[in-house]
Coordinates of C-alpha atoms and ligand atoms in Angstrom, one line a residue:
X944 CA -12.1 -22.1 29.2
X945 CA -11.6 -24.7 26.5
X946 CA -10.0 -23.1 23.1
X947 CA -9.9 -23.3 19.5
X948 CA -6.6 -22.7 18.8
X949 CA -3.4 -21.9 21.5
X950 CA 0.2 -20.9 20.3
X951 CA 2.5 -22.1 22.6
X952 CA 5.4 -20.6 23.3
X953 CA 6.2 -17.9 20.9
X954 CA 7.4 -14.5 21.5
X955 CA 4.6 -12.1 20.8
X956 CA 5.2 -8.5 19.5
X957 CA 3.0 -5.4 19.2
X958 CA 3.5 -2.0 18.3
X959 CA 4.5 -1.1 22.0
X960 CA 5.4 -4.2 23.4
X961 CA 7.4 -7.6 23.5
X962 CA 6.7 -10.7 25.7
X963 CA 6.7 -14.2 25.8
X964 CA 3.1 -15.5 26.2
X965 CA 0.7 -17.9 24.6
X966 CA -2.2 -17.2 22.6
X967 CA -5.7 -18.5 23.2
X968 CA -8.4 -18.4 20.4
X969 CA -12.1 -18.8 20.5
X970 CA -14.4 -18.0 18.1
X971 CA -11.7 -16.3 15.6
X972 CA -11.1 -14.1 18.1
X973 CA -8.2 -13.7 20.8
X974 CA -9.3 -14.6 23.6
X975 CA -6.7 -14.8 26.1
X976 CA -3.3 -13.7 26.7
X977 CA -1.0 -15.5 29.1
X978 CA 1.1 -18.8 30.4
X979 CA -1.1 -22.5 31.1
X980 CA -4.2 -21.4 29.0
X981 CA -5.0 -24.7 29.6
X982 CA -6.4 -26.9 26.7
X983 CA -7.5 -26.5 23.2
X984 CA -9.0 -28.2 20.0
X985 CA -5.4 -27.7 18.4
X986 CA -2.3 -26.5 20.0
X987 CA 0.2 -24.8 17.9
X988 CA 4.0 -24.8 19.1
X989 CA 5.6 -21.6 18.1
X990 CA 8.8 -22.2 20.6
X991 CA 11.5 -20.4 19.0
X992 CA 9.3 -17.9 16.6
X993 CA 8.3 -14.4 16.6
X994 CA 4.5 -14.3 16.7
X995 CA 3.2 -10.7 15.2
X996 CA -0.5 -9.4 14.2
X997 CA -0.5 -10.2 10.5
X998 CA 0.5 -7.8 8.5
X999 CA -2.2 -4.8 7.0
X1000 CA -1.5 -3.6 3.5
X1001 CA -2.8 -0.4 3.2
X1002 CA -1.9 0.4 -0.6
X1003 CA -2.8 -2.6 -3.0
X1004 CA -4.2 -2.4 -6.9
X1005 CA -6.0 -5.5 -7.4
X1006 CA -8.0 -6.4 -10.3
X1007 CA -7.9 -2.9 -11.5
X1008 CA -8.9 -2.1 -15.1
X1009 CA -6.2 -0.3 -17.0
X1010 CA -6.1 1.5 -20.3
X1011 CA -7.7 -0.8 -23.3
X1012 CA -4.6 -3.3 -24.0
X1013 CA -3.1 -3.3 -20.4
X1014 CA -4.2 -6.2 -17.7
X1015 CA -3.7 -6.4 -14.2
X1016 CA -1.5 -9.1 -13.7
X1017 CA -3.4 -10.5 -9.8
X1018 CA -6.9 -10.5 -9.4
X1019 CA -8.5 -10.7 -5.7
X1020 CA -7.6 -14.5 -5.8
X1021 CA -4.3 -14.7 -6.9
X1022 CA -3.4 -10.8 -4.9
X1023 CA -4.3 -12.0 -1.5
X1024 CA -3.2 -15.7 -1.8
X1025 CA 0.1 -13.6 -2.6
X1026 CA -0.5 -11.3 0.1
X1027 CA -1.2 -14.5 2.8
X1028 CA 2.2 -15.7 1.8
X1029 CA 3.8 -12.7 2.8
X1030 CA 2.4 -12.5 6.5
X1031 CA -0.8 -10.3 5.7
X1032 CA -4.0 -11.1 7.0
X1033 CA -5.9 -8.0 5.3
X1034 CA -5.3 -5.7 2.2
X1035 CA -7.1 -2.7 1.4
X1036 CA -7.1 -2.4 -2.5
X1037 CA -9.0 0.7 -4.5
X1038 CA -11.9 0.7 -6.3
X1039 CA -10.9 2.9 -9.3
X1040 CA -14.1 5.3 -10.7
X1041 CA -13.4 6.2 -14.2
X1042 CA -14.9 9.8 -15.5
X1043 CA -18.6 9.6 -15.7
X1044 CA -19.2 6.2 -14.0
X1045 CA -21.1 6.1 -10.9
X1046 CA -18.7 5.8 -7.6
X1047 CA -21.9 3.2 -6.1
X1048 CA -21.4 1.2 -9.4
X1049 CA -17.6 1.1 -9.4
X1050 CA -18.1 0.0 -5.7
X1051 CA -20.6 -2.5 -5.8
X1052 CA -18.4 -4.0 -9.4
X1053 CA -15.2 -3.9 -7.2
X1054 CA -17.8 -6.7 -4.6
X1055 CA -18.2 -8.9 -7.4
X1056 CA -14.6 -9.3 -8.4
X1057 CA -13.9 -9.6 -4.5
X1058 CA -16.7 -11.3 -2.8
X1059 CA -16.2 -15.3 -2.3
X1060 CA -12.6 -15.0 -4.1
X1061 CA -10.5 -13.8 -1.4
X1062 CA -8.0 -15.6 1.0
X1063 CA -7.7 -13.0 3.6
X1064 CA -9.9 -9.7 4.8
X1065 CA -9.9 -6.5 2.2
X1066 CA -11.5 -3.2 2.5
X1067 CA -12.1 -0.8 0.0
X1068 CA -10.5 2.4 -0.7
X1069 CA -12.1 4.6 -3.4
X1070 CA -10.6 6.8 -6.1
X1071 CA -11.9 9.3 -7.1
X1072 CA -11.8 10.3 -10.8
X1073 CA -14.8 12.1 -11.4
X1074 CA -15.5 15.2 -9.1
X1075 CA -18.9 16.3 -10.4
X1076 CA -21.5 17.7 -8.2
X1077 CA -23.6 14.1 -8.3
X1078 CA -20.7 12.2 -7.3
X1079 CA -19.1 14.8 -4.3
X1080 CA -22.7 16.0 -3.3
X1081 CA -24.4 12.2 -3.1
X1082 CA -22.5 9.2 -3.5
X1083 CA -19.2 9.9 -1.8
X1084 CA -21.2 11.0 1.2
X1085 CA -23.8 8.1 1.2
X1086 CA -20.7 5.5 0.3
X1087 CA -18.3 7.3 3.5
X1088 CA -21.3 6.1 5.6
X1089 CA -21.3 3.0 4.4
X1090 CA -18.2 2.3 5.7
X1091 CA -16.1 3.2 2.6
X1092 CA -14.0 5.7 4.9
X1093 CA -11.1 6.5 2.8
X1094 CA -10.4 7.7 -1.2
X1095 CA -7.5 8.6 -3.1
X1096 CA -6.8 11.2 -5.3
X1097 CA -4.5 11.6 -8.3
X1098 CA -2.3 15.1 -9.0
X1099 CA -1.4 13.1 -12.1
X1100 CA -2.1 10.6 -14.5
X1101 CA -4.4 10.9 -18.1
X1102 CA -8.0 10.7 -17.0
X1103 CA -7.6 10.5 -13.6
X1104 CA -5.6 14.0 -12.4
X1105 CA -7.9 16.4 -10.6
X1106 CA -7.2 19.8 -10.7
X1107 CA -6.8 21.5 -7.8
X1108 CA -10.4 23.1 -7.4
X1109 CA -11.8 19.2 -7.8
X1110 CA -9.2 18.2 -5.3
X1111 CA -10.6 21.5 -3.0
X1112 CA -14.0 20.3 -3.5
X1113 CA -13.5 16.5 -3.1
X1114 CA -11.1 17.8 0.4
X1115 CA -14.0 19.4 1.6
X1116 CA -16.0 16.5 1.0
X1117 CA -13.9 15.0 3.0
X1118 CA -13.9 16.8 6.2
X1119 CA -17.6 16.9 6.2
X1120 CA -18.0 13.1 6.4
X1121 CA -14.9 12.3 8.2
X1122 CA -13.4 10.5 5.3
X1123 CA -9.5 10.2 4.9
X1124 CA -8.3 11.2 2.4
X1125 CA -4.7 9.8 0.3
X1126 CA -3.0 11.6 -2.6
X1127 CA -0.9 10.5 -5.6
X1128 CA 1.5 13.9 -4.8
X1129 CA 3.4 14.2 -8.5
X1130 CA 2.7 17.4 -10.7
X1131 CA 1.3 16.2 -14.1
X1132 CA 1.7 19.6 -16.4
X1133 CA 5.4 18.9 -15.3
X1134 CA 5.5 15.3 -16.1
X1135 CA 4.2 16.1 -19.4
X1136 CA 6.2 18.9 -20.7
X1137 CA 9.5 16.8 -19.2
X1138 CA 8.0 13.6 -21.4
X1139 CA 7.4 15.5 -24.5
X1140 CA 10.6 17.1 -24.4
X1141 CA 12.2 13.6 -23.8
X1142 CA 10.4 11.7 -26.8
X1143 CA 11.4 15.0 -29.5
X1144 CA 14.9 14.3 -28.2
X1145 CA 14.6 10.5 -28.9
X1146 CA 14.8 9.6 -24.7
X1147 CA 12.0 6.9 -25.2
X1148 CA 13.7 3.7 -23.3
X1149 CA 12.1 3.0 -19.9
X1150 CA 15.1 4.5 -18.1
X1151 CA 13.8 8.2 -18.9
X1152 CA 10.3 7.3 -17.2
X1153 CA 12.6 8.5 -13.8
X1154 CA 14.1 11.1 -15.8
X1155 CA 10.6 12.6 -16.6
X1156 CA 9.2 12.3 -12.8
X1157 CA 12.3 13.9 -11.0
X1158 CA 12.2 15.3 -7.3
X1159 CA 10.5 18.6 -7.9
X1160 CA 8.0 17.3 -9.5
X1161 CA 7.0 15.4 -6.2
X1162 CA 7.9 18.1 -4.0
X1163 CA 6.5 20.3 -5.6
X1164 CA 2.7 18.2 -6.1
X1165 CA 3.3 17.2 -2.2
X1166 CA 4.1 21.2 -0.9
X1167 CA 0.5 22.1 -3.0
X1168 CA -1.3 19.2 -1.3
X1169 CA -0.7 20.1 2.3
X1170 CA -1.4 23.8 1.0
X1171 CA -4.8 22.6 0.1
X1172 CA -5.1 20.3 2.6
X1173 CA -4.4 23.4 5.2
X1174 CA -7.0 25.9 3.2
X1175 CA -9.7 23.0 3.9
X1176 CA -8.4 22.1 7.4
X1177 CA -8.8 18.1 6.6
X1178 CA -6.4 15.5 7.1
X1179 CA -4.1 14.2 4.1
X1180 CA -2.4 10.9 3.7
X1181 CA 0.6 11.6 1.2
X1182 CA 0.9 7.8 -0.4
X1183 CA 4.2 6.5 -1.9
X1184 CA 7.0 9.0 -0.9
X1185 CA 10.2 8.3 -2.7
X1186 CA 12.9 11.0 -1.2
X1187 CA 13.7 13.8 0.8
X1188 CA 12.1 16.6 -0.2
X1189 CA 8.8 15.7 -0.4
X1190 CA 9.4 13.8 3.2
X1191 CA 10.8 17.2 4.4
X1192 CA 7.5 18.9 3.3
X1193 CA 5.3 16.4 5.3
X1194 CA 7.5 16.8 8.5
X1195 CA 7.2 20.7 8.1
X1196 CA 3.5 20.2 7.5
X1197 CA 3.7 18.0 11.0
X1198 CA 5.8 20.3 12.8
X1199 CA 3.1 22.8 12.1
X1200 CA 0.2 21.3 14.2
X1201 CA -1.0 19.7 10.8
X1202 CA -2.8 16.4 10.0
X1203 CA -0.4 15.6 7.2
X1204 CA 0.9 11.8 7.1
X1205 CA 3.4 9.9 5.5
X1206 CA 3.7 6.6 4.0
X1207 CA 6.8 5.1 1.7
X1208 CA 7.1 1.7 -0.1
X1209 CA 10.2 -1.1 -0.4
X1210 CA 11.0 0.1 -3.4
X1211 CA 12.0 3.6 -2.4
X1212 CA 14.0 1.7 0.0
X1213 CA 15.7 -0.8 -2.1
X1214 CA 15.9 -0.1 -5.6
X1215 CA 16.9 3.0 -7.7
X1216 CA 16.6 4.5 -10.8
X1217 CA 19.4 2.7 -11.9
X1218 CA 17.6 -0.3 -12.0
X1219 CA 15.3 1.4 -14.7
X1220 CA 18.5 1.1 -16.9
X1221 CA 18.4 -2.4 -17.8
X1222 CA 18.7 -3.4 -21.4
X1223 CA 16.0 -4.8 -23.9
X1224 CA 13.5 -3.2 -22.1
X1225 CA 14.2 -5.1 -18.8
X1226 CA 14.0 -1.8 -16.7
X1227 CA 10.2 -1.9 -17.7
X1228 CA 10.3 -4.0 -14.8
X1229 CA 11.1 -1.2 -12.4
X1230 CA 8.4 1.4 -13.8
X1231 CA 6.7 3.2 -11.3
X1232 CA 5.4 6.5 -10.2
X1233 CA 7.2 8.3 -8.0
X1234 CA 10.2 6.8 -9.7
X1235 CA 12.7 4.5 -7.4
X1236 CA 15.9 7.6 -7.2
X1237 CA 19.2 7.1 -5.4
X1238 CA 21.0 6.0 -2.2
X1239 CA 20.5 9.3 -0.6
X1240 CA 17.1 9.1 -1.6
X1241 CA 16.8 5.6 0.6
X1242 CA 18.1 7.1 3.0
X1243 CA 15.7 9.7 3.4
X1244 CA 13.1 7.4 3.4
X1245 CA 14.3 5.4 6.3
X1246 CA 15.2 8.8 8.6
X1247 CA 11.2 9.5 7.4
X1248 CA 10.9 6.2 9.5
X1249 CA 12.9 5.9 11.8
X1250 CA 11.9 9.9 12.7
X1251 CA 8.5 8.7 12.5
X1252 CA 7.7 11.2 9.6
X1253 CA 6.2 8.2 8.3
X1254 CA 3.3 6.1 9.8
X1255 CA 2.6 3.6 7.0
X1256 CA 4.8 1.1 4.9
X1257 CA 2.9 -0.2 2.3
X1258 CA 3.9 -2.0 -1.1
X1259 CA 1.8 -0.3 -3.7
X1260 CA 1.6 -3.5 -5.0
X1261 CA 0.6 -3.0 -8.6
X1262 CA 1.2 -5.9 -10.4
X1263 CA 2.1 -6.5 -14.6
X1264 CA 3.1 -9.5 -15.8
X1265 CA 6.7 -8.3 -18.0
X1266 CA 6.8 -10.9 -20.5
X1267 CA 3.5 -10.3 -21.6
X1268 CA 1.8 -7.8 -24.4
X1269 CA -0.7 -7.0 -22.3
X1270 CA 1.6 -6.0 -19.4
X1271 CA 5.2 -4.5 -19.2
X1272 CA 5.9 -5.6 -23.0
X1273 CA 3.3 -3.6 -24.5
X1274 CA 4.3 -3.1 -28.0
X1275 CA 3.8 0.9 -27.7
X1276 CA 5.8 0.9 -24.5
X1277 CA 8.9 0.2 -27.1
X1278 CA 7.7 3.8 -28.5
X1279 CA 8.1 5.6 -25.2
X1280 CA 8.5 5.3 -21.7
X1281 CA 5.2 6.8 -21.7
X1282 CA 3.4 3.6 -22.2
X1283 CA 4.8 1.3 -20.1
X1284 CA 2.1 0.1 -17.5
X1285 CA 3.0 1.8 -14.3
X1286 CA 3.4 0.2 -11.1
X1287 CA 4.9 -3.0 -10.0
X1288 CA 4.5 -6.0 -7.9
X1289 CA 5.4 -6.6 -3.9
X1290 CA 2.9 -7.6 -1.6
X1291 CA 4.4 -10.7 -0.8
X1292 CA 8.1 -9.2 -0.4
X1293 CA 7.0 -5.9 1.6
X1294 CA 7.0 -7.2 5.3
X1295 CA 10.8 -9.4 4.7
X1296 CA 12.2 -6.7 3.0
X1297 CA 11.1 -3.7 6.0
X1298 CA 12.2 -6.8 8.3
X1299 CA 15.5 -8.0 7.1
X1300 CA 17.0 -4.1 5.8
X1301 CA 15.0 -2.6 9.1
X1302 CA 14.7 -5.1 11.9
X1303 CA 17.5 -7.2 11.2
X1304 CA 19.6 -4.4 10.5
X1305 CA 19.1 -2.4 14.0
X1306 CA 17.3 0.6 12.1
X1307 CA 13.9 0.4 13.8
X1308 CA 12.4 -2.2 16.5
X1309 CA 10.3 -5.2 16.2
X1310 CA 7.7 -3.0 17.8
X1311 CA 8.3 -0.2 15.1
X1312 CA 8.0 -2.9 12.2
X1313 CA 4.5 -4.0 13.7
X1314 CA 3.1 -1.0 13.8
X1315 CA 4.5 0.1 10.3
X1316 CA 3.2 -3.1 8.8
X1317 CA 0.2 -3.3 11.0
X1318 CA -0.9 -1.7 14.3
X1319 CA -0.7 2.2 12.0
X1320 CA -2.8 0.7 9.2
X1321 CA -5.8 -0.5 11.8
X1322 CA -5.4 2.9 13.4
X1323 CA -5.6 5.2 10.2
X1324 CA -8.1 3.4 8.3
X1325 CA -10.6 2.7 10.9
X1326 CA -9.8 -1.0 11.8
X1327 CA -8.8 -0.4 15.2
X1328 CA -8.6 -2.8 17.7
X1329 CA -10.4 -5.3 15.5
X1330 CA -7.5 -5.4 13.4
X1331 CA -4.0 -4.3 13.7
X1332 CA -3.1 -5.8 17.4
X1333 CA -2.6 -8.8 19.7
X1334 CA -5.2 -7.8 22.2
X1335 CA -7.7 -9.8 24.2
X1336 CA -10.7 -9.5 21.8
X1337 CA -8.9 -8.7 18.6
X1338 CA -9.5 -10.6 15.3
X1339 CA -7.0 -13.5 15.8
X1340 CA -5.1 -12.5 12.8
X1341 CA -1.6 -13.7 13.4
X1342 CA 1.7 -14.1 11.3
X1343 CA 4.3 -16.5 12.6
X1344 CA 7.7 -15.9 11.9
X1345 CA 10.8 -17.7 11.7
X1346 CA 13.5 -14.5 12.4
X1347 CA 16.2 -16.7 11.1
X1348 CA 15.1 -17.8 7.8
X1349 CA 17.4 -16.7 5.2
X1350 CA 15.9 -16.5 2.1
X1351 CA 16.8 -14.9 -1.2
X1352 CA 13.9 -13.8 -3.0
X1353 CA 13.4 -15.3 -6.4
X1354 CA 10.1 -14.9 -8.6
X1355 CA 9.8 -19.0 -8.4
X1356 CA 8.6 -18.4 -4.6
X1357 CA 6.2 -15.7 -5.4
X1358 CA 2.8 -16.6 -5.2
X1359 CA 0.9 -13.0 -7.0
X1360 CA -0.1 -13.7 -10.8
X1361 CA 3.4 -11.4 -12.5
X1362 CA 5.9 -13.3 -14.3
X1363 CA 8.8 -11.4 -12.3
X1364 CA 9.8 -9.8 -9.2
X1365 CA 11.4 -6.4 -8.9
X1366 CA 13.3 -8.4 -5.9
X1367 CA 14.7 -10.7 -7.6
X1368 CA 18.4 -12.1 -6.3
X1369 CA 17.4 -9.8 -2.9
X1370 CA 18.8 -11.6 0.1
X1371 CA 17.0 -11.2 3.6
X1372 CA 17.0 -12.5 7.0
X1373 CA 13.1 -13.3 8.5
X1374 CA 10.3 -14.8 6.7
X1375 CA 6.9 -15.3 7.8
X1376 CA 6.4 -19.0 8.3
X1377 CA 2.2 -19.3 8.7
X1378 CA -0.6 -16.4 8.6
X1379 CA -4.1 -17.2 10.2
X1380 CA -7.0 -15.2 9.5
X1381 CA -9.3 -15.1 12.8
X1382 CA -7.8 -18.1 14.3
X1383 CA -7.9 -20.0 11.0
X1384 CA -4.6 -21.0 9.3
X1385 CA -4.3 -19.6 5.4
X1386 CA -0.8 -20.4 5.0
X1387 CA 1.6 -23.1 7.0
X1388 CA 4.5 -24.5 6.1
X1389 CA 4.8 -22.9 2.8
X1390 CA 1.5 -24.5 1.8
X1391 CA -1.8 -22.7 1.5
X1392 CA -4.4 -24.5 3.3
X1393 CA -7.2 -21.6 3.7
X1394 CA -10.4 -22.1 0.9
X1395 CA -10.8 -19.3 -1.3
X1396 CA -13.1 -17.6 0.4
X1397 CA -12.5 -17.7 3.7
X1398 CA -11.1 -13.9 3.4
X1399 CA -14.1 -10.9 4.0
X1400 CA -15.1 -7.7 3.0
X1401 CA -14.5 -5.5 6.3
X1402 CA -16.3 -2.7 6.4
X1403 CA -14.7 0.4 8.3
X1404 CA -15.3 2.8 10.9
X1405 CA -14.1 6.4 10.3
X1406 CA -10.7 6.8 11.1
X1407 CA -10.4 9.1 14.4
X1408 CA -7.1 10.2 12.0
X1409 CA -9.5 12.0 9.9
X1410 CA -10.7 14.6 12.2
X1411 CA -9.9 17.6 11.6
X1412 CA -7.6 19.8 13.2
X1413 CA -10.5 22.7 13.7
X1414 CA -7.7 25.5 12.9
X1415 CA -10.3 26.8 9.8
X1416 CA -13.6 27.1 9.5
X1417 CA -14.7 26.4 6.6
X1418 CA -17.2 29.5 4.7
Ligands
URP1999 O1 3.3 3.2 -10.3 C1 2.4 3.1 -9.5 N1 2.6 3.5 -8.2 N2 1.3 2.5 -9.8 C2 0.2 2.3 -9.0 C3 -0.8 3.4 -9.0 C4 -0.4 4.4 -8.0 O2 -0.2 5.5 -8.4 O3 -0.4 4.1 -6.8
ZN2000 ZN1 -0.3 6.6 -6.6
ZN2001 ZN1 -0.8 2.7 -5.7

């Protein structure tokens, strides 16, 4: 058989295994796995490098709207050009629903932004904001169907917090479509007294946004989550865990025969409240919910790794430009905390950063990294084994990495739409050298040679994740 593409000569790593083979490609597709594949329209010499499936990022904002004043700093161009550069072939950002707008409008609105812009393959999550009976008793069903398999849920956040008999109703939802469904897991009643209280005592700078979000408020929102996740009997994706506590509630919730999983971020990894702190409203930079915390809280978050407490790493790439009115430097965020865009940029740094500090540093395997970064992503949303693998007859959706690039990450190599990275000065060993998106090449050599686009909408099968335990049934 005569290929498209073969990479010769690499050492290819999946979730469960490591081997030197080459990699044949035909139609996008992988289409065999082995030594002397024979010929090809182009071979590609990967002696020397790590050849992975490209990278899935599970937990991306893209082109989100924000409150009147605030712009997202990537759009679906500029997010998944960044995201290519970073050894991802696939993000899977959220189409926000605001109160009263229809979930099939926000859907199809999310399409146009997306469609013909992208670089690599997205999917949709949904949030949902707006639990009335039209949208829980119609559209989330018809839309779950459709191949729109999994929706987040806010505990907090004006306008978007559910209260815990919308989040019953949209969990029950849920287990009779087979949808999965994620939750932001941070108490908001608690957030709010702890911000008032700050801003009467004069706390405003961006440092006392961590103050104001402290541990109990995320154990606490993640300990009622799994309670209603139980009552329901439906699987829950906790998103973003920053520490401990709220990791030590998921592997409880595990340990009991429950469908509770776990995913954390680089920044709970890397950076800590401390770096909130800086002066003339640098620590804006920094601003997200949970809150980065402390060493010990790092720590936790790797054990939730390493202990496999945690299935996902994702960035929660959420990207404000800083110097910029519409962004981080929002003139009322010089008022309080409170208005400082949350979230913060990283879909180009996540897979170095879980490399260098993880691989590099002997605290998980290559094949723990891949399916962290890939292999779990396919598998919990539904993509699986289209996506997610090196497998005869998988998408040929490949990173290629050189394990010894040292590289200190600097906001001049970035390729998202923000002004800054959080990462800024961060030194790590590994960077992913080319990313193909089936069997074509979006990035090589530092150089993005994939058309705009080139990247699809994937729709998504239910995630066999989602099923539900069958402990309860439900009245
Ligand atoms: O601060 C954050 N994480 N912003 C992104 C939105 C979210 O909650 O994931
Ligand atoms: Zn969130
Ligand atoms: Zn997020």
């Amino acid at each position: 058989m005569a290929f498209d593409t073969i990479i010769r000569g690499g050492t290819v790593a999946t979730a469960s295994d490591t081997f030197a083979c080459d990699v044949g490609i035909a139609a996008g597709r992988i289409a065999a796995l082995g030594a002397d594949l024979g010929s090809a329209g182009e071979i590609v010499d990967a002696t020397g490098r790590l050849v992975l499936p490209g990278g899935i990022d599970s937990h991306v904002h893209l082109a989100q709207p924000s409150v009147p004043g605030i712009v997202m700093a990537d759009d679906f161009e500029s997010g998944t050009r960044a995201a290519a550069f970073g050894g991802n072939t696939m993000v899977l950002p959220f189409a926000l629903q605001r109160k009263g707008q229809s979930l099939r409008q926000v859907v199809n609105d999310y399409h146009a932004k997306a469609d013909g812009n992208c670089h690599i393959d997205v999917s949709f999550h949904m949030i949902i904001a707006d639990a009335s009976d039209r949208v829980l008793g119609q559209e989330l069903p018809a839309l779950v169907n459709d191949g729109y398999t999994s929706f987040k849920v806010f505990m907090t956040y004006e306008g978007l917090a559910l209260s815990d008999l919308e989040i019953l109703n949209v969990m029950a939802v849920a287990r009779e479509t087979g949808a999965l469904v994620m939750i932001h897991a941070e108490n908001y009643d608690a957030i709010r007294f702890l911000t008032d209280r700050l801003e009467r005592a004069g706390k405003t700078a961006p440092a006392f946004h961590a103050t104001s979000r402290p541990i109990p408020v995320e154990r606490e929102a993640t300990h009622r989550a799994i309670s209603l996740a139980e009552l329901v009997d439906v699987p829950l994706m906790i998103v973003h865990v920053s520490n401990r506590e709220a990791m030590e509630e998921i592997r409880r919730a595990q340990q009991k025969g429950l469908k509770v999983y776990g995913e954390t971020c680089p920044q709970y990894l890397v950076l800590t409240a401390r770096d909130l702190e800086g002066l003339n409203m640098e620590g804006a930079k920094y601003v997200c919910s949970p809150p980065p915390r402390d060493a010990a809280s790092q720590q936790a978050c790797w054990d939730g790794l390493q202990q496999k407490v945690f299935s996902l790493f994702s960035s929660d790439h959420c990207p404000f430009r800083y110097d910029d009115p519409h962004g981080k430097l929002v003139p009322r965020g010089r008022t309080s905390f409170r208005w400082v865009p949350n979230g913060i940029p990283g879909v180009e740094t996540r897979l170095p950063i879980l490399f260098s500090e993880g691989v590099g540093r002997g605290r998980i395997s290559l094949n723990e990294f891949v399916a962290l970064t890939a292999t779990n992503h396919a598998k919990t949303y539904g993509l699986y084994p289209r996506k997610g693998t090196i497998a005869v007859g998988s998408d040929a959706d490949i990173a290629i990495w050189d394990a010894a690039r040292e590289v200190t990450i600097a906001q001049s190599l970035m390729h998202d739409g923000t002004d800054y990275t959080p990462y800024e000065g961060f030194k790590v060993t590994g960077w992913p050298i080319a990313t193909m998106v089936r069997g074509s090449f979006v990035v090589r050599d530092g150089k993005l040679v994939g058309a705009k686009g080139f990247g699809r909408y994937v729709s998504r099968e239910k995630s066999p994740l989602a099923v539900p335990a069958g402990r309860v049934p439900l009245v």
